[in-house]
Tab-separated table of C-alpha atoms in Angstrom:
chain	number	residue	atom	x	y	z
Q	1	UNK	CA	59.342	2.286	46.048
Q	2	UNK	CA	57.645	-0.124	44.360
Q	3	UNK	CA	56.412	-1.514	47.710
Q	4	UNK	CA	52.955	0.946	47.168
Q	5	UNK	CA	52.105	-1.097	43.855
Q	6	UNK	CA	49.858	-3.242	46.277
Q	7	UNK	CA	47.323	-0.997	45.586
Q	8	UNK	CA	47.035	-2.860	41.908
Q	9	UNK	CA	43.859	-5.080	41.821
Q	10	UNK	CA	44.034	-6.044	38.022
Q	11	UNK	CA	47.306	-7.768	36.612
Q	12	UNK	CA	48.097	-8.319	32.403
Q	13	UNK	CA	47.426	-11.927	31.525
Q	14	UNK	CA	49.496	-12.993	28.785
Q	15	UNK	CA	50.768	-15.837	26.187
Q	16	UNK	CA	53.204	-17.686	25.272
Q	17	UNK	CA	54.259	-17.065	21.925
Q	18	UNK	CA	57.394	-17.069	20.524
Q	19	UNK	CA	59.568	-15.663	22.431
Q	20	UNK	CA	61.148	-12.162	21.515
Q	21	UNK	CA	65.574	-11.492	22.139
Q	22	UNK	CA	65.653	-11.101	25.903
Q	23	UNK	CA	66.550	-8.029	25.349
Q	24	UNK	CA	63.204	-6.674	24.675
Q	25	UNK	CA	62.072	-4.605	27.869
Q	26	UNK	CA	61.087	-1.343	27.168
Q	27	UNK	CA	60.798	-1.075	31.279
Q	28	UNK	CA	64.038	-0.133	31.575
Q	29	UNK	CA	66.663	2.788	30.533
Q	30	UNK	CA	68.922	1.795	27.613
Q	31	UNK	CA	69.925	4.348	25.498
Q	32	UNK	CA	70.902	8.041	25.208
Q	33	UNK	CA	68.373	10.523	23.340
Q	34	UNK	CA	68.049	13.153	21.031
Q	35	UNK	CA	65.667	15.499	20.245
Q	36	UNK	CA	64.020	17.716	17.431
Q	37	UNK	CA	62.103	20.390	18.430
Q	38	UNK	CA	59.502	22.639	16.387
Q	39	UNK	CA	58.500	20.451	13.970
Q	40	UNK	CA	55.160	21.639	12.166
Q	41	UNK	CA	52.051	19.747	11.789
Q	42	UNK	CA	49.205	21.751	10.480
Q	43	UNK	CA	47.087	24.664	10.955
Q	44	UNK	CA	43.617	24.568	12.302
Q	45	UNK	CA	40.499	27.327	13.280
Q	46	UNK	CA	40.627	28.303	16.811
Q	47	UNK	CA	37.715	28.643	19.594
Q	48	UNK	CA	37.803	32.236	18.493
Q	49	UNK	CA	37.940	30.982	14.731
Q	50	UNK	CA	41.611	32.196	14.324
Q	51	UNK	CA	44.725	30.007	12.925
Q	52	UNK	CA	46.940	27.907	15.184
Q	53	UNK	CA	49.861	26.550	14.759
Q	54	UNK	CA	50.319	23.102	15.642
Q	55	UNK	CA	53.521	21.549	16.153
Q	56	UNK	CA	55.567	18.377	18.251
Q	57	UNK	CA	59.168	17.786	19.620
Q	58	UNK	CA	60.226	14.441	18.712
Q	59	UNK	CA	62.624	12.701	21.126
Q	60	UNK	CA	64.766	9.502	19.689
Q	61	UNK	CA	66.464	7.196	21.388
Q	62	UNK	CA	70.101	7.002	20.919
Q	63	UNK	CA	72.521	3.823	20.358
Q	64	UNK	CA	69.209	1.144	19.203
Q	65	UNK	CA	69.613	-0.570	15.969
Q	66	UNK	CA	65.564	-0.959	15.767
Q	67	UNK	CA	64.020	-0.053	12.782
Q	68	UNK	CA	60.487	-0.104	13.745
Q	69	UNK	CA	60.570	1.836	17.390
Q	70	UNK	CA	57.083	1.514	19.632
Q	71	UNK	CA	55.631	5.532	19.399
Q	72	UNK	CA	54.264	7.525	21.720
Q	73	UNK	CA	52.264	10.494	21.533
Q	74	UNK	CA	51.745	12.740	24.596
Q	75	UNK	CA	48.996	15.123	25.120
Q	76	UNK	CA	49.334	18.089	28.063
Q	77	UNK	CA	47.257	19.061	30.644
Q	78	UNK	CA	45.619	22.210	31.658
Q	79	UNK	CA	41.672	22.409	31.891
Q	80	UNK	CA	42.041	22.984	27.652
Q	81	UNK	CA	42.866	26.655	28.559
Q	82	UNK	CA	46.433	26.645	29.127
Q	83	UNK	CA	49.522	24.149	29.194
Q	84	UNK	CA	52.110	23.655	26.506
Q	85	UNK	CA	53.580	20.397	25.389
Q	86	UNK	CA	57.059	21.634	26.716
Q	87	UNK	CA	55.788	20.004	30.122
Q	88	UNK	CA	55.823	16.580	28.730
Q	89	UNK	CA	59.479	16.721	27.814
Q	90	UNK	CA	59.964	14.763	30.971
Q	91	UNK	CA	57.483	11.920	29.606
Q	92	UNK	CA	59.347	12.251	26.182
Q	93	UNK	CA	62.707	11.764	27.742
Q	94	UNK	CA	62.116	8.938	29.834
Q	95	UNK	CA	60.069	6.593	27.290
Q	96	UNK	CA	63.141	7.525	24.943
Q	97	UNK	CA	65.665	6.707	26.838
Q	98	UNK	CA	63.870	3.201	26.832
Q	99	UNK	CA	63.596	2.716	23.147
Q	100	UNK	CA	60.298	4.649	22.370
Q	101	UNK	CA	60.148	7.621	19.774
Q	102	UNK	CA	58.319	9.857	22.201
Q	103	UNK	CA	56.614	13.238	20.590
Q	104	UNK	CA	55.264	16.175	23.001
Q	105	UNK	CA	52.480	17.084	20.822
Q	106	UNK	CA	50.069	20.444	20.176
Q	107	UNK	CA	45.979	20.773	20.131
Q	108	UNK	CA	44.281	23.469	20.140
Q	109	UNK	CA	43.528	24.500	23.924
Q	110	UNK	CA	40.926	28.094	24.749
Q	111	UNK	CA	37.296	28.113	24.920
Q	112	UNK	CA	35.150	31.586	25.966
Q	113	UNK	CA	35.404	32.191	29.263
Q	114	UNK	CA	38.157	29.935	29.977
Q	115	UNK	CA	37.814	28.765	33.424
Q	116	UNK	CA	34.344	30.243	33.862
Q	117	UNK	CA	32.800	28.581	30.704
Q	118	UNK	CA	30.098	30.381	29.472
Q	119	UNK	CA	28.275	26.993	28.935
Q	120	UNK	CA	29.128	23.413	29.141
Q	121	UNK	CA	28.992	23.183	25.100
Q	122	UNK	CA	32.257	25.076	25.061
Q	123	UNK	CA	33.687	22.439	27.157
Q	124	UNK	CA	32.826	19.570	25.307
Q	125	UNK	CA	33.753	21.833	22.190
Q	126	UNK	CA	37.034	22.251	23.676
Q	127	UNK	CA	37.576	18.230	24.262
Q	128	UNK	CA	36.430	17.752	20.638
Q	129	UNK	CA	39.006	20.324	18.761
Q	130	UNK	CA	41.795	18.515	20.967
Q	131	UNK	CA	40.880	15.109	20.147
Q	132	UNK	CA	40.687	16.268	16.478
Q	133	UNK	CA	44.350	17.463	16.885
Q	134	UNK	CA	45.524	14.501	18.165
Q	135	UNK	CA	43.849	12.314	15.520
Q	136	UNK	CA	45.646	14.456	13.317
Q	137	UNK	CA	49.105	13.935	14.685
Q	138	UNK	CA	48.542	10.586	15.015
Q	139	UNK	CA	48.586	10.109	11.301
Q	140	UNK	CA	51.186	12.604	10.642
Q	141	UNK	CA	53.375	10.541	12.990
Q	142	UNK	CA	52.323	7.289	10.932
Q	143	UNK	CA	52.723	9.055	7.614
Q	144	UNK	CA	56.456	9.641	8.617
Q	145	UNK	CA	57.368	6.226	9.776
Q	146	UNK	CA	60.032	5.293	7.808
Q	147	UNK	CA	62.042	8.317	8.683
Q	148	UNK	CA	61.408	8.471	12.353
Q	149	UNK	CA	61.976	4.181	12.287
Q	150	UNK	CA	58.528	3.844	13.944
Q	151	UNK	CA	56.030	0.548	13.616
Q	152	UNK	CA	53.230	1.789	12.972
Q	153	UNK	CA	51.123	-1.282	14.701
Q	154	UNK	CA	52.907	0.027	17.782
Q	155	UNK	CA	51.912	3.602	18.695
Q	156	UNK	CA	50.555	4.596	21.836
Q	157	UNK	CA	48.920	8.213	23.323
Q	158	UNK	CA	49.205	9.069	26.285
Q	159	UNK	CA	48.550	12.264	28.398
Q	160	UNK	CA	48.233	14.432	32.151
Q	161	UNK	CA	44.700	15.571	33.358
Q	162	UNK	CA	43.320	17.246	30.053
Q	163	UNK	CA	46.086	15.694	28.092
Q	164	UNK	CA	44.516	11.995	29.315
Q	165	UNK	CA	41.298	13.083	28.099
Q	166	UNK	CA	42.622	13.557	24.773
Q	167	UNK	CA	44.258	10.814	24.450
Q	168	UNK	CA	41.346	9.007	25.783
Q	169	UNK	CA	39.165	10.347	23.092
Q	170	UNK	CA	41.402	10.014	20.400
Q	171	UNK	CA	41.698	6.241	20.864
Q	172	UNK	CA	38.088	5.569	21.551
Q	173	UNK	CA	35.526	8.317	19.645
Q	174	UNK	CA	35.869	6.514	15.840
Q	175	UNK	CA	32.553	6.607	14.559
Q	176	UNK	CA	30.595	9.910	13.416
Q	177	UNK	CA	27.952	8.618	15.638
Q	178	UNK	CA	29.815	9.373	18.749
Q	179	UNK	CA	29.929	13.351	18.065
Q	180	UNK	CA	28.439	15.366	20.809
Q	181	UNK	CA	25.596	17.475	19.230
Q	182	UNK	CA	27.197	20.500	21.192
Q	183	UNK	CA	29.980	20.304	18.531
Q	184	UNK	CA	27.809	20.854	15.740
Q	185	UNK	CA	26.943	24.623	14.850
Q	186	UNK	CA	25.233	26.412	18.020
Q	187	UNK	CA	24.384	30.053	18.028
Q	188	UNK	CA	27.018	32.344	18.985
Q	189	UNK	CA	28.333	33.727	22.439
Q	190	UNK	CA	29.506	36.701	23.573
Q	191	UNK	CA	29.956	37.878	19.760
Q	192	UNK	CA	32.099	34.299	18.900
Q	193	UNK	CA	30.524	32.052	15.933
Q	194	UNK	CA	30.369	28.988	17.037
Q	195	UNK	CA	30.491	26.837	13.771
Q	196	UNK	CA	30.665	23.227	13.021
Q	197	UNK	CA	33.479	21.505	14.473
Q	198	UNK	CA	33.547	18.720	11.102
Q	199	UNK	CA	34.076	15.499	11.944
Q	200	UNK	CA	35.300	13.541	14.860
Q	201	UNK	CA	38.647	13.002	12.607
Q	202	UNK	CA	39.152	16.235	11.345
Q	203	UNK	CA	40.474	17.864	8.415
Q	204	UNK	CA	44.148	17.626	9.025
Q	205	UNK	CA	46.490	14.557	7.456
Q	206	UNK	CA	43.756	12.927	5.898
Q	207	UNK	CA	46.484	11.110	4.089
Q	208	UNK	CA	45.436	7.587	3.915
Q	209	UNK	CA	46.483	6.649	7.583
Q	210	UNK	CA	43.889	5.472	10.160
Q	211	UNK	CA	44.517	7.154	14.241
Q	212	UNK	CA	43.791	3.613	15.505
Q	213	UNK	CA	46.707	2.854	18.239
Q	214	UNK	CA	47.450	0.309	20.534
Q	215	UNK	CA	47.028	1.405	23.595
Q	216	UNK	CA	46.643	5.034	25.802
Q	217	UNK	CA	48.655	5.718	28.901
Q	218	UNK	CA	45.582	7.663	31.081
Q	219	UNK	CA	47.278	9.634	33.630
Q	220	UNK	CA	44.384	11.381	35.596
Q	221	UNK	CA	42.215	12.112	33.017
Q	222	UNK	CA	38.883	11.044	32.164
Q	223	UNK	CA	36.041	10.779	29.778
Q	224	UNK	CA	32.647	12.580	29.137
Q	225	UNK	CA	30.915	9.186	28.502
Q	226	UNK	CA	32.076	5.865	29.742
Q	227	UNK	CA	30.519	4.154	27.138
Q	228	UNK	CA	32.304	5.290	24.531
Q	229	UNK	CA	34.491	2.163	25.322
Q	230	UNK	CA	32.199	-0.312	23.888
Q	231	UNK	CA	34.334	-3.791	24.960
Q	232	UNK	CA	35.070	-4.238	20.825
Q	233	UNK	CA	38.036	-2.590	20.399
Q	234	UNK	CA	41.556	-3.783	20.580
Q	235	UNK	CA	43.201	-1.003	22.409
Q	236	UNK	CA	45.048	-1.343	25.642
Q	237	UNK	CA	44.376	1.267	28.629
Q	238	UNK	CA	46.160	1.288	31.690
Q	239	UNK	CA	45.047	4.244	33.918
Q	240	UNK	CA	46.431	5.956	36.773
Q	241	UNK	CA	44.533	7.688	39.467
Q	242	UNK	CA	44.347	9.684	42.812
Q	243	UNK	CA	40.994	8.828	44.785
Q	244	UNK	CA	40.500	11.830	46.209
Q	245	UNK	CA	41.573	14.079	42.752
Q	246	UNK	CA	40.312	17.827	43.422
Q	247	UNK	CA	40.292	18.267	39.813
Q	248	UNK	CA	39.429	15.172	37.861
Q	249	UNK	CA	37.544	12.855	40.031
Q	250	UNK	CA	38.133	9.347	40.153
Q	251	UNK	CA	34.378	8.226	40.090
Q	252	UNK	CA	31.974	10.741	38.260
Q	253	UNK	CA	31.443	14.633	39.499
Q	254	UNK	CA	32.278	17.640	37.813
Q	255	UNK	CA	35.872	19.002	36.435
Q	256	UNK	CA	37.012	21.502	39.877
Q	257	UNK	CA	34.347	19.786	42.347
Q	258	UNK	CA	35.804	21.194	45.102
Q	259	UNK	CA	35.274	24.906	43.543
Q	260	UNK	CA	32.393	27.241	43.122
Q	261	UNK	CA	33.820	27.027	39.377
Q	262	UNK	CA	31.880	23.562	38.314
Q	263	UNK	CA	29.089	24.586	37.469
Q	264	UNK	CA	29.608	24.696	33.554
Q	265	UNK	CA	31.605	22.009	33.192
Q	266	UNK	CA	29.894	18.494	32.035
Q	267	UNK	CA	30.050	15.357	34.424
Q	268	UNK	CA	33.539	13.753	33.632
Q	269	UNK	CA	34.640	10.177	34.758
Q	270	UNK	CA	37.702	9.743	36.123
Q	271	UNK	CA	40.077	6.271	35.698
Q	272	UNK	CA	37.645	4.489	38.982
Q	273	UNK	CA	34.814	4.948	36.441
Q	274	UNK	CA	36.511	3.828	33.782
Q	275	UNK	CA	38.002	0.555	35.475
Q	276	UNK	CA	34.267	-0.396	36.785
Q	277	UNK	CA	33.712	0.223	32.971
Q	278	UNK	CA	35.942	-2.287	31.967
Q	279	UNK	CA	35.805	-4.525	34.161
Q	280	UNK	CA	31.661	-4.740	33.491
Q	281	UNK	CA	32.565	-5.282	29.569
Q	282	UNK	CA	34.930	-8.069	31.047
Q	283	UNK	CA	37.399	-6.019	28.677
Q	284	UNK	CA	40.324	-8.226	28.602
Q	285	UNK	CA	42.597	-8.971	30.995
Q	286	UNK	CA	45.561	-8.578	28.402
Q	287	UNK	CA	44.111	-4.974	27.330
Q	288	UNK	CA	44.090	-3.014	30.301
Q	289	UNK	CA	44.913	-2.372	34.632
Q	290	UNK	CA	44.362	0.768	36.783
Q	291	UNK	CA	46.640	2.198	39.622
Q	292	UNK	CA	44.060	3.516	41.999
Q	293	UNK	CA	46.358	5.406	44.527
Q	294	UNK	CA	45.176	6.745	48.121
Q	295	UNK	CA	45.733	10.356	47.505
Q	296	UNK	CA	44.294	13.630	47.139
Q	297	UNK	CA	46.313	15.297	44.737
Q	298	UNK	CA	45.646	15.916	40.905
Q	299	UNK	CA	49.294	14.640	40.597
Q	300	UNK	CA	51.022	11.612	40.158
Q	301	UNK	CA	52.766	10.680	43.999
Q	302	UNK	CA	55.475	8.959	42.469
Q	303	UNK	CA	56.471	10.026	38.724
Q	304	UNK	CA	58.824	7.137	38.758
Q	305	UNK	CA	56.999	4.239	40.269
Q	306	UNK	CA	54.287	5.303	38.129
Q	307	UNK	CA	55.607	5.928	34.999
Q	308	UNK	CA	57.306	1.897	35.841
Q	309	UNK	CA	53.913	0.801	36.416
Q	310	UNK	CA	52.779	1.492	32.856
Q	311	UNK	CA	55.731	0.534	31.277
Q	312	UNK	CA	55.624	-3.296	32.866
Q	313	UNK	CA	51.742	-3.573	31.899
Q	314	UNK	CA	52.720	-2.715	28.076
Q	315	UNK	CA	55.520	-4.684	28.251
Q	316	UNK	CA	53.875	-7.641	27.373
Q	317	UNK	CA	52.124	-5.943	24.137
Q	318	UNK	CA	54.990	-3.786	23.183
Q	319	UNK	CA	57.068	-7.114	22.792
Q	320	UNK	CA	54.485	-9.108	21.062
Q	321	UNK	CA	54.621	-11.599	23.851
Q	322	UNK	CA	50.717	-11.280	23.918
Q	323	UNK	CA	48.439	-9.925	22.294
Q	324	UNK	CA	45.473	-7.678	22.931
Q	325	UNK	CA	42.674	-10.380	21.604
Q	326	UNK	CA	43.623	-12.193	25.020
Q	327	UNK	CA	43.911	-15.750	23.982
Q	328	UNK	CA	43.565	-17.171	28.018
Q	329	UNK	CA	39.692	-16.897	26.985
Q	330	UNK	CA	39.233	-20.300	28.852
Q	331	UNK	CA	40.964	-19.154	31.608
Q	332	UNK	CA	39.498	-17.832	34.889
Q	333	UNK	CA	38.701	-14.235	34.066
Q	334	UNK	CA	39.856	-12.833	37.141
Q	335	UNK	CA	43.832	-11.785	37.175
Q	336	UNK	CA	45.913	-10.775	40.290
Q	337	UNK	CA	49.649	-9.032	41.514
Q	338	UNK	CA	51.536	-9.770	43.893
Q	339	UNK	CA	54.624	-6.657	44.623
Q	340	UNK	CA	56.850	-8.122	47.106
Q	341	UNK	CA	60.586	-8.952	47.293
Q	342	UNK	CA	59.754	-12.616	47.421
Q	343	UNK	CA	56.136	-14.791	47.232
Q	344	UNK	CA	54.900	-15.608	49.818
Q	345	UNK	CA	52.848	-18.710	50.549
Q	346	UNK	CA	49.908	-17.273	52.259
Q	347	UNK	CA	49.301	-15.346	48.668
Q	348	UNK	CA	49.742	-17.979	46.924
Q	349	UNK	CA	47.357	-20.361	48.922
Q	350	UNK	CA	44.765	-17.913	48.561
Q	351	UNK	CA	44.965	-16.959	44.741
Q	352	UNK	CA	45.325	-20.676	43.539
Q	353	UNK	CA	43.225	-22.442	46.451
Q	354	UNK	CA	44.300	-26.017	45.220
Q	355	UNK	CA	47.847	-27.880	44.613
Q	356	UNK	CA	49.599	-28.283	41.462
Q	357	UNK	CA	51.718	-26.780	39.211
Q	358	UNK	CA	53.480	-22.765	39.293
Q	359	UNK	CA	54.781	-21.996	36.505
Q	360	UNK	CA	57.018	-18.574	36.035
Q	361	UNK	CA	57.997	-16.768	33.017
Q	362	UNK	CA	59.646	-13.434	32.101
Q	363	UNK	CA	58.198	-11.333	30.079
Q	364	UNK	CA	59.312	-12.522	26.463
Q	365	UNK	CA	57.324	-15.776	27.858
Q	366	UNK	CA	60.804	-17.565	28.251
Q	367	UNK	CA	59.123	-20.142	30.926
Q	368	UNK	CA	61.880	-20.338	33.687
Q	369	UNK	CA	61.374	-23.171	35.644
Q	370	UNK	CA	57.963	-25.216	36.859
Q	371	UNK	CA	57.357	-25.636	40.554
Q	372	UNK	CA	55.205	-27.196	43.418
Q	373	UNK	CA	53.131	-24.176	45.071
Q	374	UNK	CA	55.916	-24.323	48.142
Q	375	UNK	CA	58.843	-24.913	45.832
Q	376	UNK	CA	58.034	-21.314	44.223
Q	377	UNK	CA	59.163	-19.804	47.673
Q	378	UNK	CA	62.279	-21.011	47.580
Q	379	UNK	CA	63.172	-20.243	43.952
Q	380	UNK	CA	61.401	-16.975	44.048
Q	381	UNK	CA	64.770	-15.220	45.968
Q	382	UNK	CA	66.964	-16.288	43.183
Q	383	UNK	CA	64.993	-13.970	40.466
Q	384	UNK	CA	66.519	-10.411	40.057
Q	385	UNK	CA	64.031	-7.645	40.681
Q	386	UNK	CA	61.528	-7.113	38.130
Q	387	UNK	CA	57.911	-8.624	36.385
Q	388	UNK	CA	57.221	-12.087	35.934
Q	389	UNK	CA	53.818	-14.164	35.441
Q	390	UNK	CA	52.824	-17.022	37.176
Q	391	UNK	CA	50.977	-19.572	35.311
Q	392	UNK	CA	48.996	-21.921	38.051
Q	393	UNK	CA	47.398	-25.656	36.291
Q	394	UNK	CA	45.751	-27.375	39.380
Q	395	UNK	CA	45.191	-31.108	39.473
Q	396	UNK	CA	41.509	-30.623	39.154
Q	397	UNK	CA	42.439	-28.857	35.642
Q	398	UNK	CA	42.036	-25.340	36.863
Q	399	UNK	CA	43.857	-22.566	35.371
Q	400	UNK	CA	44.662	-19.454	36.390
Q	401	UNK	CA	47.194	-16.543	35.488
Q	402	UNK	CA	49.010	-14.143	38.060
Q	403	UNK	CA	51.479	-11.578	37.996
Q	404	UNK	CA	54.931	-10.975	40.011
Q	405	UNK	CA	56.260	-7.675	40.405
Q	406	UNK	CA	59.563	-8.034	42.513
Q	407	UNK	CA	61.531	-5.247	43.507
């Protein structure tokens, strides 16, 4: 399965600090789970400027003895027209069973004319209202922390198509600046006001909390504007992506490119924007990686391998074996994976193009043994399946940082 991870480019670089138990791998299934369901969050105005109900399902993992859980929060898909946060139950269940509190939020989804737009302001003004939401929740979640035993440093969003978008938005859109003028008041359509949407926090849970999280799990979403990620911020992203999406492209066209129903939607950059985005800022090699699948399907191919994938790249961050200010600054920017059931030394000639010294580690940074660049082959088929890094010093004093994924 994990065999089609080859299609990574960009690995996590990481440090070694002190090391965490072991035992911290939130990769993996460990516990039971439990859910709430219902739970309400607020009330906000509608596109029709009508009340709606917000609520979550919260999903806890079962048999832990943490106090301060990693969160996340994930977001739906459906064009903001349709969807329901029931569908990312499966999300919910998985990262719980793993030692996440997972919540399957609300936002506000409708705008007039639904999938025929009347204009691409109702769009964006659709985008904005759900990124509002999920502000919202995000501080509701944070307000609540000592009941639910989250850390608050350690909450993540995360979302499908539209969902991704939103949680997109909600990580990165945090200055008043960044509101689209469409989301101010505009005259109405159709016989709906179309008032001013407030700002890009909105008005629910002001309650002392910031939304700021750690990092967003993009799963075939996008953004309106790439540069909305301005290289500043501490936030991980790690993004997942079809190249031949029908709905959200990879690159930059329209939402539905492939139907006569585009027209009215804005421009919207998929994760292959986004990466070239990052990787132009030189974002950090701790802070982010993209899974750029051969596909054509507004899907994920493999819900499994993929949902793995994430999990392994916030490993690292989740355990506080790095940290998202990437302290490898002196080292070569560049990072690389290797997926294989064993190294192999034409890989390794090629990444580390010198001799010297391999170093591996897991991923609490326990260091597990140091070895000549052929030596590695050897030792490499007594590891059990799973991620390690590969620290390389060269006798010429070059470093550079790899990672392992061995299934």
């Amino acid at each position: 399965m994990f065999a089609q991870l080859k299609y990574i480019v960009f690995a996590l670089l990481f440090s070694i600090c002190p090391a965490l138990p072991q035992s911290c791998d939130y990769s993996v299934d460990h516990y039971s789970y439990r859910f709430v369901k219902n739970q309400f969050v607020g009330i906000a105005t509608d596109y029709l400027n009508k009340p709606d109900s917000l609520h979550v399902d919260i999903f806890y993992p079962v048999g832990d003895k943490e106090t301060e859980r990693p969160l996340v929060i994930w977001f739906f898909g459906g064009a903001f027209v349709a969807g329901s946060r029931e569908t990312m139950h499966k999300n919910c269940i998985s990262f719980a069973q793993k030692g996440f509190v997972a919540v399957a939020a609300d936002y506000r989804i409708g705008m007039v004319g639904n999938l025929l737009p009347v204009d691409q302001a109702e769009v964006m003004r659709a985008g904005y209202r759900a990124m509002q939401d999920a502000k919202a929740v995000v501080r509701w979640m944070k307000a609540r922390n000592v009941l639910d035993s989250t850390d608050v440093d350690r909450v993540w969003v995360g979302g499908e198509s539209a969902g991704g978008f939103t949680a997109l938005a909600a990580a990165f859109v945090d200055q008043e600046k960044e509101k689209p003028k469409e989301c101010g008041k505009l005259a109405s359509v159709v016989g709906v006001g179309r008032p001013d949407l407030g700002s890009v926090e909105g008005q629910l849970h002001q309650n002392g909390w910031d939304a700021g999280v750690q990092g967003v799990f993009n799963y075939y979403g996008g953004v309106l504007d790439t540069s909305m990620i301005t290289g500043q911020e501490n936030t991980a992203l790690f993004l997942y992506h079809q190249t031949g999406d029908p709905v959200v492209a990879c690159g930059g066209k329209r939402p539905f490119w492939t139907l006569p129903i585009s027209s009215n939607f804005p421009i919207a950059y998929g994760s292959c924007a986004i990466a070239e985005r990052l990787t132009h800022l030189s974002y950090g090699s701790t802070k982010w990686s993209s899974w750029i699948h051969t596909g054509d399907q507004h899907a994920v191919h493999d819900q499994l391998a993929v949902d793995q994938y994430m999990l392994h790249a916030a490993n690292p961050l989740l355990c506080r074996s790095i940290t998202s200010s990437d302290p490898f600054s002196k080292i070569e920017r560049k990072s690389y994976t290797w997926v294989g059931k064993r190294l192999e030394f034409e890989w390794i000639s090629t990444i580390f193009e010198s001799t010297g010294v391999i170093s591996i580690f897991n991923l609490s940074g326990a260091e597990l043994g140091k070895y000549g660049s052929e030596e590695v082959l050897d030792q490499s088929d007594k590891l059990l399946p799973g991620v390690y890094f590969l620290s390389f010093e060269g006798t010429d004093g070059d470093r550079k940082i790899a990672r392992w994924i061995k299934f």
